[in-house]
mmCIF file of C-alpha atoms and ligand atoms in Angstrom:
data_model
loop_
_atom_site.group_PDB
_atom_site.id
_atom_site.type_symbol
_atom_site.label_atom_id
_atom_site.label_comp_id
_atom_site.label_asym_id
_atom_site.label_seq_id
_atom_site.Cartn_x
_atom_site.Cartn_y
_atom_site.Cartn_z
ATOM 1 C CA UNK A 15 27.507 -12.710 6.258
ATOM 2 C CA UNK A 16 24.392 -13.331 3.971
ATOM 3 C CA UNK A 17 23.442 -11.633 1.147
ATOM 4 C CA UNK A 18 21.013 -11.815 -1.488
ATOM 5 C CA UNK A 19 20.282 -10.306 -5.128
ATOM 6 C CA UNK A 20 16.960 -9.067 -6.271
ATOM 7 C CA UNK A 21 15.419 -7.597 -8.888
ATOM 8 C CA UNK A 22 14.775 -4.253 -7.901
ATOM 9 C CA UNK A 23 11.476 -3.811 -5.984
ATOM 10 C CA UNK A 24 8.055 -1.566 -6.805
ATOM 11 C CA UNK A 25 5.578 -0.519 -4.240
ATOM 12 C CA UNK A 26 2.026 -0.800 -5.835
ATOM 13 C CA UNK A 27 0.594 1.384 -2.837
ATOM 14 C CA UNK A 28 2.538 4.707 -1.518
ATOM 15 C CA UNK A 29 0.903 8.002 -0.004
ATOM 16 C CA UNK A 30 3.195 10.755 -0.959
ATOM 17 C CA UNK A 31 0.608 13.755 -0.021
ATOM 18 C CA UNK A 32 2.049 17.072 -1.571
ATOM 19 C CA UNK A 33 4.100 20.399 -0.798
ATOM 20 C CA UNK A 34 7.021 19.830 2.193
ATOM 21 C CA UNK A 35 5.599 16.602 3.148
ATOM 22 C CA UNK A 36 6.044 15.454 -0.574
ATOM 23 C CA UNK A 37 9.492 16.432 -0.482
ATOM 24 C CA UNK A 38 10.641 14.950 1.884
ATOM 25 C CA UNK A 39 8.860 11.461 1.737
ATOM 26 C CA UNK A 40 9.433 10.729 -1.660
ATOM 27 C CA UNK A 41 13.265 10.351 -1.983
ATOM 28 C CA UNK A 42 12.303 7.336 1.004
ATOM 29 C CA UNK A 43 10.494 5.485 -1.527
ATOM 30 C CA UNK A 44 12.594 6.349 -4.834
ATOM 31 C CA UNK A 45 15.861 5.072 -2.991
ATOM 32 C CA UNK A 46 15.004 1.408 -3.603
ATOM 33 C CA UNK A 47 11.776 0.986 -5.496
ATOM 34 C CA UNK A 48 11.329 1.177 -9.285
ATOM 35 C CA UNK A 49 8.044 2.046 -9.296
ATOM 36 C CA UNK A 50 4.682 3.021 -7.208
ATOM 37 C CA UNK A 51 1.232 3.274 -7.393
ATOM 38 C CA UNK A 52 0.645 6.521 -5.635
ATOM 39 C CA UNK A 53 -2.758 6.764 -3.896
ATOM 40 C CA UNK A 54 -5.056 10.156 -4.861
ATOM 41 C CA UNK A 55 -6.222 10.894 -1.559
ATOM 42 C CA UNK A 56 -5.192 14.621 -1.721
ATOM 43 C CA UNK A 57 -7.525 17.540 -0.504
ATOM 44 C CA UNK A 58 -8.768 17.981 -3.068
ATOM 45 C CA UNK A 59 -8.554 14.588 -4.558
ATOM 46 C CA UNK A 60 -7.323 14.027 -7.808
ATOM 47 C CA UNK A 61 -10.203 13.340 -9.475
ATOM 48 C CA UNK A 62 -9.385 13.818 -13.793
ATOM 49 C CA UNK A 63 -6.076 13.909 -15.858
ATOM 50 C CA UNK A 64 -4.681 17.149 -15.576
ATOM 51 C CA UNK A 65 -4.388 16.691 -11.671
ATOM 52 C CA UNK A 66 -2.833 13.429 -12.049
ATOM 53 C CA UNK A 67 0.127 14.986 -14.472
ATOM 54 C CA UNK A 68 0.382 18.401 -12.484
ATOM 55 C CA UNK A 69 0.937 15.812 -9.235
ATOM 56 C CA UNK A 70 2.828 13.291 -11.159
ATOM 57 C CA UNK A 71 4.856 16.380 -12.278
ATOM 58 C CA UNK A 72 5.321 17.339 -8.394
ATOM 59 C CA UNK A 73 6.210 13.996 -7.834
ATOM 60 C CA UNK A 74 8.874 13.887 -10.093
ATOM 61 C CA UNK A 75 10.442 17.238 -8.848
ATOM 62 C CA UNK A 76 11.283 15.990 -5.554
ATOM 63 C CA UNK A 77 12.905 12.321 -7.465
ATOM 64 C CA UNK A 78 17.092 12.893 -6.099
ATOM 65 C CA UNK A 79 18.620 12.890 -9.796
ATOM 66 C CA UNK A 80 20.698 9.231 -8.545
ATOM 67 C CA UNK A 81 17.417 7.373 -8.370
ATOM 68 C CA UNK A 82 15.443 5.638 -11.321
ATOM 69 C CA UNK A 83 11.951 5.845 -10.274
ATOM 70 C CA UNK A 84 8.416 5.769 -12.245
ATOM 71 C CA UNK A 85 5.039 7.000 -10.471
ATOM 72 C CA UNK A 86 2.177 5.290 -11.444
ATOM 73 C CA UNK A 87 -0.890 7.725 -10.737
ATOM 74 C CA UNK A 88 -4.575 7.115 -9.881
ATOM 75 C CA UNK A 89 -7.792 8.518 -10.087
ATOM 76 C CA UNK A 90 -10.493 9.056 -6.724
ATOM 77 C CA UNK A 91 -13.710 7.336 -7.559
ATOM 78 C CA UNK A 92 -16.432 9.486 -6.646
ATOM 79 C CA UNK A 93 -20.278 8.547 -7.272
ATOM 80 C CA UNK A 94 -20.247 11.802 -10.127
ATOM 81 C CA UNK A 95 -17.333 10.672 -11.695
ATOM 82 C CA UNK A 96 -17.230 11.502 -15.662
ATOM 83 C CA UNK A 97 -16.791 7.708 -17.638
ATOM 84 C CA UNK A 98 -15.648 9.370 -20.129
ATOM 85 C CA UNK A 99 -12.596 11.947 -18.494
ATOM 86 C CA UNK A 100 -11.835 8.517 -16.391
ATOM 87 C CA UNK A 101 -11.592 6.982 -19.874
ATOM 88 C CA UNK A 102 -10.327 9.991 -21.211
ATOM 89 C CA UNK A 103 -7.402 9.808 -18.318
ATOM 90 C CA UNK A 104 -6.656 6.212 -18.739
ATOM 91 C CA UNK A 105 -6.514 5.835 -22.352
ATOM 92 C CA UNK A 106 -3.962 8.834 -22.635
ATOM 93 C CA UNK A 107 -1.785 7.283 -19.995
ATOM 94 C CA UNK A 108 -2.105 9.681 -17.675
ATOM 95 C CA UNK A 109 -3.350 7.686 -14.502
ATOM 96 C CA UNK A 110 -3.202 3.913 -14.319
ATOM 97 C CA UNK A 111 -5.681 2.779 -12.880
ATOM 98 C CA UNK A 112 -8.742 3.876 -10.271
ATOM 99 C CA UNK A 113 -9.237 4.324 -6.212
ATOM 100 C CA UNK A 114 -12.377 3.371 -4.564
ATOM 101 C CA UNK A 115 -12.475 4.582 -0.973
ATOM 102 C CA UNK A 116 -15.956 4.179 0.687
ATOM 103 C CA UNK A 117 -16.755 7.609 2.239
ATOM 104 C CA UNK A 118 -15.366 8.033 5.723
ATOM 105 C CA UNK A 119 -13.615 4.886 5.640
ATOM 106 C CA UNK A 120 -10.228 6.609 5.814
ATOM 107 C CA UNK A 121 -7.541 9.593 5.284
ATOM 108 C CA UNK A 122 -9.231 11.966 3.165
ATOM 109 C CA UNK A 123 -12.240 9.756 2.172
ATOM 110 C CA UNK A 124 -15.101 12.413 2.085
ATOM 111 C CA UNK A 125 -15.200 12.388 -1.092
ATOM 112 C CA UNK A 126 -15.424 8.457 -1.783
ATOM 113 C CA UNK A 127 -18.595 6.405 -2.919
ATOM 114 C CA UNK A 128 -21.548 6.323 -0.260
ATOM 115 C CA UNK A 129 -23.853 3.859 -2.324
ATOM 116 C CA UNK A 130 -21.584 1.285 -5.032
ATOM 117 C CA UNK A 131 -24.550 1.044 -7.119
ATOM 118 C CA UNK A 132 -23.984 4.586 -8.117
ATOM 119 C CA UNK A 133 -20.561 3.762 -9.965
ATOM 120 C CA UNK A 134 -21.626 0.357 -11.345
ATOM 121 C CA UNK A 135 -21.536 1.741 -14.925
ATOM 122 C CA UNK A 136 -17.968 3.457 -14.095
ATOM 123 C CA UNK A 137 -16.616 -0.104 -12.993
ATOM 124 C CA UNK A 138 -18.200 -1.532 -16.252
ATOM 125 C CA UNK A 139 -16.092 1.170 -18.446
ATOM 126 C CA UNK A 140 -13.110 0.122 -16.723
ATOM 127 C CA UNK A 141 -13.728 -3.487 -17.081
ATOM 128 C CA UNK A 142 -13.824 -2.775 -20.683
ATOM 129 C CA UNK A 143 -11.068 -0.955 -21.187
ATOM 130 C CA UNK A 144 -8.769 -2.812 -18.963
ATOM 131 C CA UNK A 145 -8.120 -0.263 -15.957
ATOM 132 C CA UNK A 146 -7.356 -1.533 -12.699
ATOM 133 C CA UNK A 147 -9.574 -1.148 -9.878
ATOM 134 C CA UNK A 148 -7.593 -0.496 -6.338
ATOM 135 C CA UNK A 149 -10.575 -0.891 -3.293
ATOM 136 C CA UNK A 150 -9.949 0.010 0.038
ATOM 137 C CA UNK A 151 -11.937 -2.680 1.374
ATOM 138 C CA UNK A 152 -13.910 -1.451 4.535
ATOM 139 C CA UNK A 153 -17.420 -1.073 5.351
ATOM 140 C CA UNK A 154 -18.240 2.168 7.196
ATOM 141 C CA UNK A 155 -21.641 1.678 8.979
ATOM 142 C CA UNK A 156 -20.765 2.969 12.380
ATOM 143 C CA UNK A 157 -22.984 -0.121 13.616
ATOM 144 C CA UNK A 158 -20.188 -2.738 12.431
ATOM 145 C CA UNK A 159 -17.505 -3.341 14.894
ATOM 146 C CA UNK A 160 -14.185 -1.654 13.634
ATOM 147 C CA UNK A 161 -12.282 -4.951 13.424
ATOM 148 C CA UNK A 162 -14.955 -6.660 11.555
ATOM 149 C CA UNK A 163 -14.850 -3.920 8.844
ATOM 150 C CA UNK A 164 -12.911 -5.340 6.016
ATOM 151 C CA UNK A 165 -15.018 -8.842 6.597
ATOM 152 C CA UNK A 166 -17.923 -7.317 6.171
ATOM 153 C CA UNK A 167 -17.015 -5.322 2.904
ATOM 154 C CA UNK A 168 -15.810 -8.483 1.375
ATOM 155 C CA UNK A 169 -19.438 -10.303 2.075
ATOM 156 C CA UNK A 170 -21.605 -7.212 1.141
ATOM 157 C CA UNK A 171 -19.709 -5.556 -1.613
ATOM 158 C CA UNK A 172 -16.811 -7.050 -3.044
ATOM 159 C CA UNK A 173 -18.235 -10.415 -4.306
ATOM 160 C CA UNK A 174 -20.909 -8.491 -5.560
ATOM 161 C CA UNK A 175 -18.512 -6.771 -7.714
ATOM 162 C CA UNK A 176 -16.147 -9.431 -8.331
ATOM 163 C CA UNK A 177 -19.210 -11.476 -9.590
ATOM 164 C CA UNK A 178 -20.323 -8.922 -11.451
ATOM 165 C CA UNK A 179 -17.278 -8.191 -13.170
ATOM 166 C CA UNK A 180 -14.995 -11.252 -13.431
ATOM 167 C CA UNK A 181 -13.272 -9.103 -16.306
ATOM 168 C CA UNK A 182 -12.142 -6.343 -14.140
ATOM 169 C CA UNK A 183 -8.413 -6.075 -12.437
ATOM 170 C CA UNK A 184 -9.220 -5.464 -8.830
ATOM 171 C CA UNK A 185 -6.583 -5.282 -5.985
ATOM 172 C CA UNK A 186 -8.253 -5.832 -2.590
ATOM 173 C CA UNK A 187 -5.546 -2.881 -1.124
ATOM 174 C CA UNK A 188 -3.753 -3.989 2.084
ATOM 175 C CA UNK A 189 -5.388 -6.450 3.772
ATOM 176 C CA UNK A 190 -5.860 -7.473 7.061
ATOM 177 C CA UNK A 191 -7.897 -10.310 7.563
ATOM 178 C CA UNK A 192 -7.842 -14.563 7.235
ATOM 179 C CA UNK A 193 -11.433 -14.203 5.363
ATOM 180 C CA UNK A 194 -9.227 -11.569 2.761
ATOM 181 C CA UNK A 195 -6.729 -13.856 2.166
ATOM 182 C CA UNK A 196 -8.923 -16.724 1.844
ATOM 183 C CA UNK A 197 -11.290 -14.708 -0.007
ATOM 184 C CA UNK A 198 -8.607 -13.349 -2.710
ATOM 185 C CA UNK A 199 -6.810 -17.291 -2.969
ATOM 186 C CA UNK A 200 -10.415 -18.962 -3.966
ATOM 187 C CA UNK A 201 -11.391 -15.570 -6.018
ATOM 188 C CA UNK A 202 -10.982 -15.170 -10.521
ATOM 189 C CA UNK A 203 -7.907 -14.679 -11.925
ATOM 190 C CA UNK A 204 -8.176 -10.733 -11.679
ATOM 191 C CA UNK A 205 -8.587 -10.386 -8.365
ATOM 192 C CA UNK A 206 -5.254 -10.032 -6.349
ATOM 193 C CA UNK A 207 -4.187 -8.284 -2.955
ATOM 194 C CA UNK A 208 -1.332 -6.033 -1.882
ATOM 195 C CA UNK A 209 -0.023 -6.608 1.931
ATOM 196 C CA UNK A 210 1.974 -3.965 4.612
ATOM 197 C CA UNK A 211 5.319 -4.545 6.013
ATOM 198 C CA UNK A 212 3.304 -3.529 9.596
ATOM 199 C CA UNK A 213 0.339 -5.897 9.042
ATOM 200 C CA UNK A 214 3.025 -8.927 8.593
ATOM 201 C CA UNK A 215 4.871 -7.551 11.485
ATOM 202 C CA UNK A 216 2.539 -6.858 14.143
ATOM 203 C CA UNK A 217 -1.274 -7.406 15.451
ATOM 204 C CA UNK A 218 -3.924 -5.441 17.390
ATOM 205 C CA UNK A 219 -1.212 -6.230 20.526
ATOM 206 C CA UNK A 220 1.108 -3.379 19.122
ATOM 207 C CA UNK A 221 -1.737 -0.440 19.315
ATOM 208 C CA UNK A 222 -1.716 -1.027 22.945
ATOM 209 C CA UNK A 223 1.863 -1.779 24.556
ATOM 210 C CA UNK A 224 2.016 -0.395 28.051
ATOM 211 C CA UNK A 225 -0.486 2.812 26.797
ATOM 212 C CA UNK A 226 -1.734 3.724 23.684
ATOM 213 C CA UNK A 227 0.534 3.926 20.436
ATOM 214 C CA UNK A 228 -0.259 6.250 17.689
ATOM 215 C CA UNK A 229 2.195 5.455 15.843
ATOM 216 C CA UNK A 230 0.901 1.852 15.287
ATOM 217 C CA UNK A 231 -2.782 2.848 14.011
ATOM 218 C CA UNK A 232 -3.514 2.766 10.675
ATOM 219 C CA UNK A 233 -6.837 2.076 8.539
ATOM 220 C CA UNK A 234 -7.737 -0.875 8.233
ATOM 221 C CA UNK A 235 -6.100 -1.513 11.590
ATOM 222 C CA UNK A 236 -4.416 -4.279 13.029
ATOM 223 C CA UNK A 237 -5.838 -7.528 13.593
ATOM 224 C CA UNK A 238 -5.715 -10.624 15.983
ATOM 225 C CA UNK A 239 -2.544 -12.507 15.619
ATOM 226 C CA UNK A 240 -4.126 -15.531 13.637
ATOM 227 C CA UNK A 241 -5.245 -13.227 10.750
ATOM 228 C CA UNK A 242 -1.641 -11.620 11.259
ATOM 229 C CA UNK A 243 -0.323 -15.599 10.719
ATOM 230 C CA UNK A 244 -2.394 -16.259 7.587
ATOM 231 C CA UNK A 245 -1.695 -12.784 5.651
ATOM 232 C CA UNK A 246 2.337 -14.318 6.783
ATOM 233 C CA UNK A 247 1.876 -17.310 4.995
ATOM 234 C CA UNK A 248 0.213 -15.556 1.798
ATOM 235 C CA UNK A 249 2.827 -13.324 1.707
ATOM 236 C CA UNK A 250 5.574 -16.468 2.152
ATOM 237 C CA UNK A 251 3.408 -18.534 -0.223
ATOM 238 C CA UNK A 252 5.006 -17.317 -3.492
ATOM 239 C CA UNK A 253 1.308 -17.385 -4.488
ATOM 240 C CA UNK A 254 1.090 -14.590 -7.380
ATOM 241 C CA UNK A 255 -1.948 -13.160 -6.044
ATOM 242 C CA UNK A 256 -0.320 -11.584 -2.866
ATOM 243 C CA UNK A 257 2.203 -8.910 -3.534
ATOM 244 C CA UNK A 258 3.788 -5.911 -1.621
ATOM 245 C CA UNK A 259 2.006 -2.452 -1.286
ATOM 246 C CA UNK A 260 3.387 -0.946 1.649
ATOM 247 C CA UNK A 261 0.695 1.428 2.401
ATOM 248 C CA UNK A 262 3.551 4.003 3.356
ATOM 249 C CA UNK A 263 0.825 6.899 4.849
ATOM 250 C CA UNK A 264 3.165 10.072 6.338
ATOM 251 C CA UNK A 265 1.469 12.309 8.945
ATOM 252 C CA UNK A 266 3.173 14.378 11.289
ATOM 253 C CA UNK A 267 4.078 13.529 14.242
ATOM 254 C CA UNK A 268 1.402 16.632 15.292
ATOM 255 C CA UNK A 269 -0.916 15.028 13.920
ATOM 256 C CA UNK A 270 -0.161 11.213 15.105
ATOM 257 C CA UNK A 271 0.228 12.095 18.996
ATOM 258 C CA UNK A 272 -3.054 14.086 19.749
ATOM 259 C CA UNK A 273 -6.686 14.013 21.035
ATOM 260 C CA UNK A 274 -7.937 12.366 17.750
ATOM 261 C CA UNK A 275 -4.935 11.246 16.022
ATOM 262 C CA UNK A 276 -4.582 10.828 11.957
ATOM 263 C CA UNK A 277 -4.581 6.605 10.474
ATOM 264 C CA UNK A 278 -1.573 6.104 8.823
ATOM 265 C CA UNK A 279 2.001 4.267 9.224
ATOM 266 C CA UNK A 280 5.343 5.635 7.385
ATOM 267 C CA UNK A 281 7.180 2.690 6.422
ATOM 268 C CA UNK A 282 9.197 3.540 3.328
ATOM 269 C CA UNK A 283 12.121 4.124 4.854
ATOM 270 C CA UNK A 284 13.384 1.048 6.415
ATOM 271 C CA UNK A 285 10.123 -1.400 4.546
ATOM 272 C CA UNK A 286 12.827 -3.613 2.552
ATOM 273 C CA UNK A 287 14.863 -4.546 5.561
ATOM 274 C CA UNK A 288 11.685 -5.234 7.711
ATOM 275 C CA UNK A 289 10.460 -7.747 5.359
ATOM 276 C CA UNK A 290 13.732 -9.405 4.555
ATOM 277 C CA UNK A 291 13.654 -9.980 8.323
ATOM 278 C CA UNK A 292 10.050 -11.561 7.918
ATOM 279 C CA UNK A 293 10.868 -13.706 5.647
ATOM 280 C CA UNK A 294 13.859 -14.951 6.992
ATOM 281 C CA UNK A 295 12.909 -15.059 10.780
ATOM 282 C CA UNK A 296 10.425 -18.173 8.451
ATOM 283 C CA UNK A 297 13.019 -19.605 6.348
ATOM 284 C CA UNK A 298 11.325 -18.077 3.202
ATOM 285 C CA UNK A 299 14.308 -15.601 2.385
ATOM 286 C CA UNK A 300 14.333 -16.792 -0.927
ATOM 287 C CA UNK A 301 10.195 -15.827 -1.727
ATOM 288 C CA UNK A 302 11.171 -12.173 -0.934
ATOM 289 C CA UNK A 303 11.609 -11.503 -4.762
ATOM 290 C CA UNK A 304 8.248 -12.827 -5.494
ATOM 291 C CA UNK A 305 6.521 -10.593 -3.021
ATOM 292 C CA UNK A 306 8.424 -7.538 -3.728
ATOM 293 C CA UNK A 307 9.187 -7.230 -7.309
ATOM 294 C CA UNK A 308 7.690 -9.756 -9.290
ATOM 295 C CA UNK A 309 3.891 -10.474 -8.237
ATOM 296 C CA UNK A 310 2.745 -7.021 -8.311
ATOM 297 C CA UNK A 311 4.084 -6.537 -11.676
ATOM 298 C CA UNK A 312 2.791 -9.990 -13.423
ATOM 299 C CA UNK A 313 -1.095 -8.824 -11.354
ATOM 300 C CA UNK A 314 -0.599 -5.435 -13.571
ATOM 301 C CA UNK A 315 0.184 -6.963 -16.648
ATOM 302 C CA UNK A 316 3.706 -5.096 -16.659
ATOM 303 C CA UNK A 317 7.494 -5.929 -17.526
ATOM 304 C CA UNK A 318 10.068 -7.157 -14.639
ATOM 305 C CA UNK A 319 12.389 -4.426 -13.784
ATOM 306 C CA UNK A 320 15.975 -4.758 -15.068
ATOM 307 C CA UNK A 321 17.739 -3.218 -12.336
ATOM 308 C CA UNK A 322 18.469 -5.276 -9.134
ATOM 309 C CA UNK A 323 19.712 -4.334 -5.723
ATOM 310 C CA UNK A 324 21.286 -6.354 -2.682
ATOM 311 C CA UNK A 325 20.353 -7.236 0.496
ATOM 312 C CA UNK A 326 22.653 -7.602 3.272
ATOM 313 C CA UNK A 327 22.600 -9.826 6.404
ATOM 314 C CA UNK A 328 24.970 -7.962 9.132
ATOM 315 C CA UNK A 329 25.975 -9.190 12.697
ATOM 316 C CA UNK A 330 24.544 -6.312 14.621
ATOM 317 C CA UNK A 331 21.173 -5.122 14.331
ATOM 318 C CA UNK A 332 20.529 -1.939 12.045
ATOM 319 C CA UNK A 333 20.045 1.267 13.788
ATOM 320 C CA UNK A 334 17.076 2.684 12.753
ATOM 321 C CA UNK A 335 16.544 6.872 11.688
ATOM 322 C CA UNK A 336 14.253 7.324 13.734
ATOM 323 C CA UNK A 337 12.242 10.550 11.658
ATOM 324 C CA UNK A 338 11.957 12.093 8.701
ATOM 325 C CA UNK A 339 12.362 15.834 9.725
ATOM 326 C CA UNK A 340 9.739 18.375 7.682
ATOM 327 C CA UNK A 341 9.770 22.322 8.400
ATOM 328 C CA UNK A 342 9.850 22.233 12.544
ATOM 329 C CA UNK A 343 8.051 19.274 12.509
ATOM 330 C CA UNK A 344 8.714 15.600 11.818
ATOM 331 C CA UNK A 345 7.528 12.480 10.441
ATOM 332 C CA UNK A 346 8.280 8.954 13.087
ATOM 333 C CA UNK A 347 9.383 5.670 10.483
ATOM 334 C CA UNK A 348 7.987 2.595 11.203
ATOM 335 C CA UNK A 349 10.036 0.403 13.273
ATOM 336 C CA UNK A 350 8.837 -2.909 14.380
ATOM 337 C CA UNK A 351 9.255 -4.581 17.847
ATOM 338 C CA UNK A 352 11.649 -7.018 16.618
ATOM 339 C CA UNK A 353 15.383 -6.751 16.198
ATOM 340 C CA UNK A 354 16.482 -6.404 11.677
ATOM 341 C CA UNK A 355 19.748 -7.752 10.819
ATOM 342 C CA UNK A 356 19.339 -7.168 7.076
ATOM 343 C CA UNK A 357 19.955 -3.768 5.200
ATOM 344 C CA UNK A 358 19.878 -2.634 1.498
ATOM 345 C CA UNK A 359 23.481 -2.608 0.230
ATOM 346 C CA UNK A 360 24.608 0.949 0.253
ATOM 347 C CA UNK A 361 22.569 2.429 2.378
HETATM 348 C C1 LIG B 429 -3.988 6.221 4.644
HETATM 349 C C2 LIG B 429 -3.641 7.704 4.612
HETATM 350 O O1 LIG B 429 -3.210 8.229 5.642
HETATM 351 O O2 LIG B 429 -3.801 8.330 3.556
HETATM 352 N N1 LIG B 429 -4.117 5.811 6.017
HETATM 353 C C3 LIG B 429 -4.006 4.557 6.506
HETATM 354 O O3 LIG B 429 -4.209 4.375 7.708
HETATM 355 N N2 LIG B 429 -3.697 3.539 5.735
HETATM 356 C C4 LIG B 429 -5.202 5.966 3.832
HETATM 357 C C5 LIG B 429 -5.478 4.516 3.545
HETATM 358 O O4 LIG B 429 -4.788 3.897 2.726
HETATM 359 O O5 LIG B 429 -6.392 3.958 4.153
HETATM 360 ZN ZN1 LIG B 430 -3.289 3.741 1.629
#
């Protein structure tokens, strides 16, 4: 048997939506992560402070009384944001940093920015005042291939920003792409990346195994199994700019598996184990802590968690839960097409 000691990881990117869904998502995440970032894609989106606290106050409600857990909340760019509520917001602690989703690039993205230009004073406040920018990096001109999205954004927008604003904190949110990762690794110092469990375990192969899987799509989705390789090796690297953000994204399983099914992959549940068997199926085991609980953390200028937990190597391969049950319905956990030997002591 194998084990290892970490410190104790955070998740710098977790959907917890609100009401039953909340409830029953969140103890998924607080079971082994310190800390999240928790995405304000709500309807309505939380758009000032008292939103953030009355969710971060939800949040906390539904936090099992065993588990040490922090949620870090966010604010929803939109092109008639107020600088100085977002300023307001931030300088009271009560959000952390800021979400820019392009309109119609995602889950509950209505409400995002349709023209950048428009919040170009907004990102210059938060420069100044030191508040992280979090970009869901997609273009969404229907005329742009779907799987050239992300490449696109990071031509037309992103270094456009990033030159811009060399001061500013941005994570480029999940990505999916060789160009990303090549794009973050040449990029300033404040310009970092969080990476899935699913985009390091799978490519576009796994939307379309023997019919089409739901369950696999997510925004930005899947990619070709050489961009798959390179976000591997960034995450492997020990390089500080990549970092875990597991884009955990709960629909119901109503809602997956139908006509025009919801973007979105739960992965909290079983997302530790996954990557442990990543990054040992490459003989980088011991680069797990740097992706999981120490990159994110040095990218947001925070403290290393104290705690630690343990990860387990076993002879026969976990059994996964297989939902997350909510009211009559349910929510399906991630599970890759690969057999996971490690588990999270305890559990
Ligand atoms: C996310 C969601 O469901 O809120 N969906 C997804 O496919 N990742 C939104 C997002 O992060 O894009
Ligand atoms: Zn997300």
């Amino acid at each position: 048997m194998e084990e290892i000691d970490i410190i104790k990881p955070d998740d710098w990117h977790v959907h917890f939506r609100d009401n039953e869904i909340l409830k029953a998502v969140v103890p998924e995440t607080t079971r082994h992560f310190r800390r999240s970032i928790v995405m304000p894609n709500l309807l309505p989106p939380i758009i000032n402070a008292e939103q953030a606290l009355n969710y971060k106050k939800e949040i906390e409600n539904a936090i099992p009384q065993s588990d040490n857990f922090e949620p870090f909340m966010t604010i929803y760019l939109t092109e008639n944001i107020n600088k100085d509520e977002l300023k307001f917001a931030f300088d009271e602690k009560a959000v952390f940093a800021a979400k820019l989703y392009p309109a119609g690039a995602t889950t509950n993205s209505d409400s995002g920015v349709k023209d950048i230009s428009k919040i170009m004073t907004t990102l210059e406040t938060m420069a100044k005042i030191g508040m992280p920018l979090l970009i869901h990096g997609e273009v969404t001109d229907k005329k742009i291939d779907v799987f050239d999205r992300e490449r696109v954004f990071i031509d037309e927008k992103l270094d456009n920003i990033c030159k811009k604003f060399p001061e500013l904190k941005i994570t480029l949110e999940h990505i999916t792409t060789k160009d990303a990762v090549d794009y973050v690794n040449d990029g300033n110092k404040n310009l970092a990346a969080s990476i899935t469990p699913h985009h390091l375990a799978l490519n576009r192969n796994a939307l379309f195994v023997g019919g089409i899987r739901p369950h696999n799509y997510c925004l930005p989705i899947l990619k070709r199994e050489i961009h798959r390789k390179s976000l591997l090796k960034a995450a492997i690297s020990g390089n500080k700019k990549f970092f875990l953000g597991t884009d955990t994204a709960p629909h119901l399983k109503i809602d997956k598996e139908n006509a025009c099914g919801c973007a979105g992959i739960f992965n909290a549940t079983y997302c530790l184990a996954i990557l442990a068997q990543i990054f040992d199926n490459e003989k980088s085991i011991d680069k797990l802590e740097n992706f999981v609980s120490k990159n994110g953390a040095f990218h947001y200028n925070l403290g290393l968690n104290k705690e630690k937990i343990k990860l387990r190597k076993i002879q026969e391969k976990v059994v996964f839960r297989r939902y997350v049950n909510v009211g009559n319905d349910k929510i399906k956990i991630f599970e890759p097409d690969f057999p996971i030997y490690w588990r999270v002591d305890n559990y």
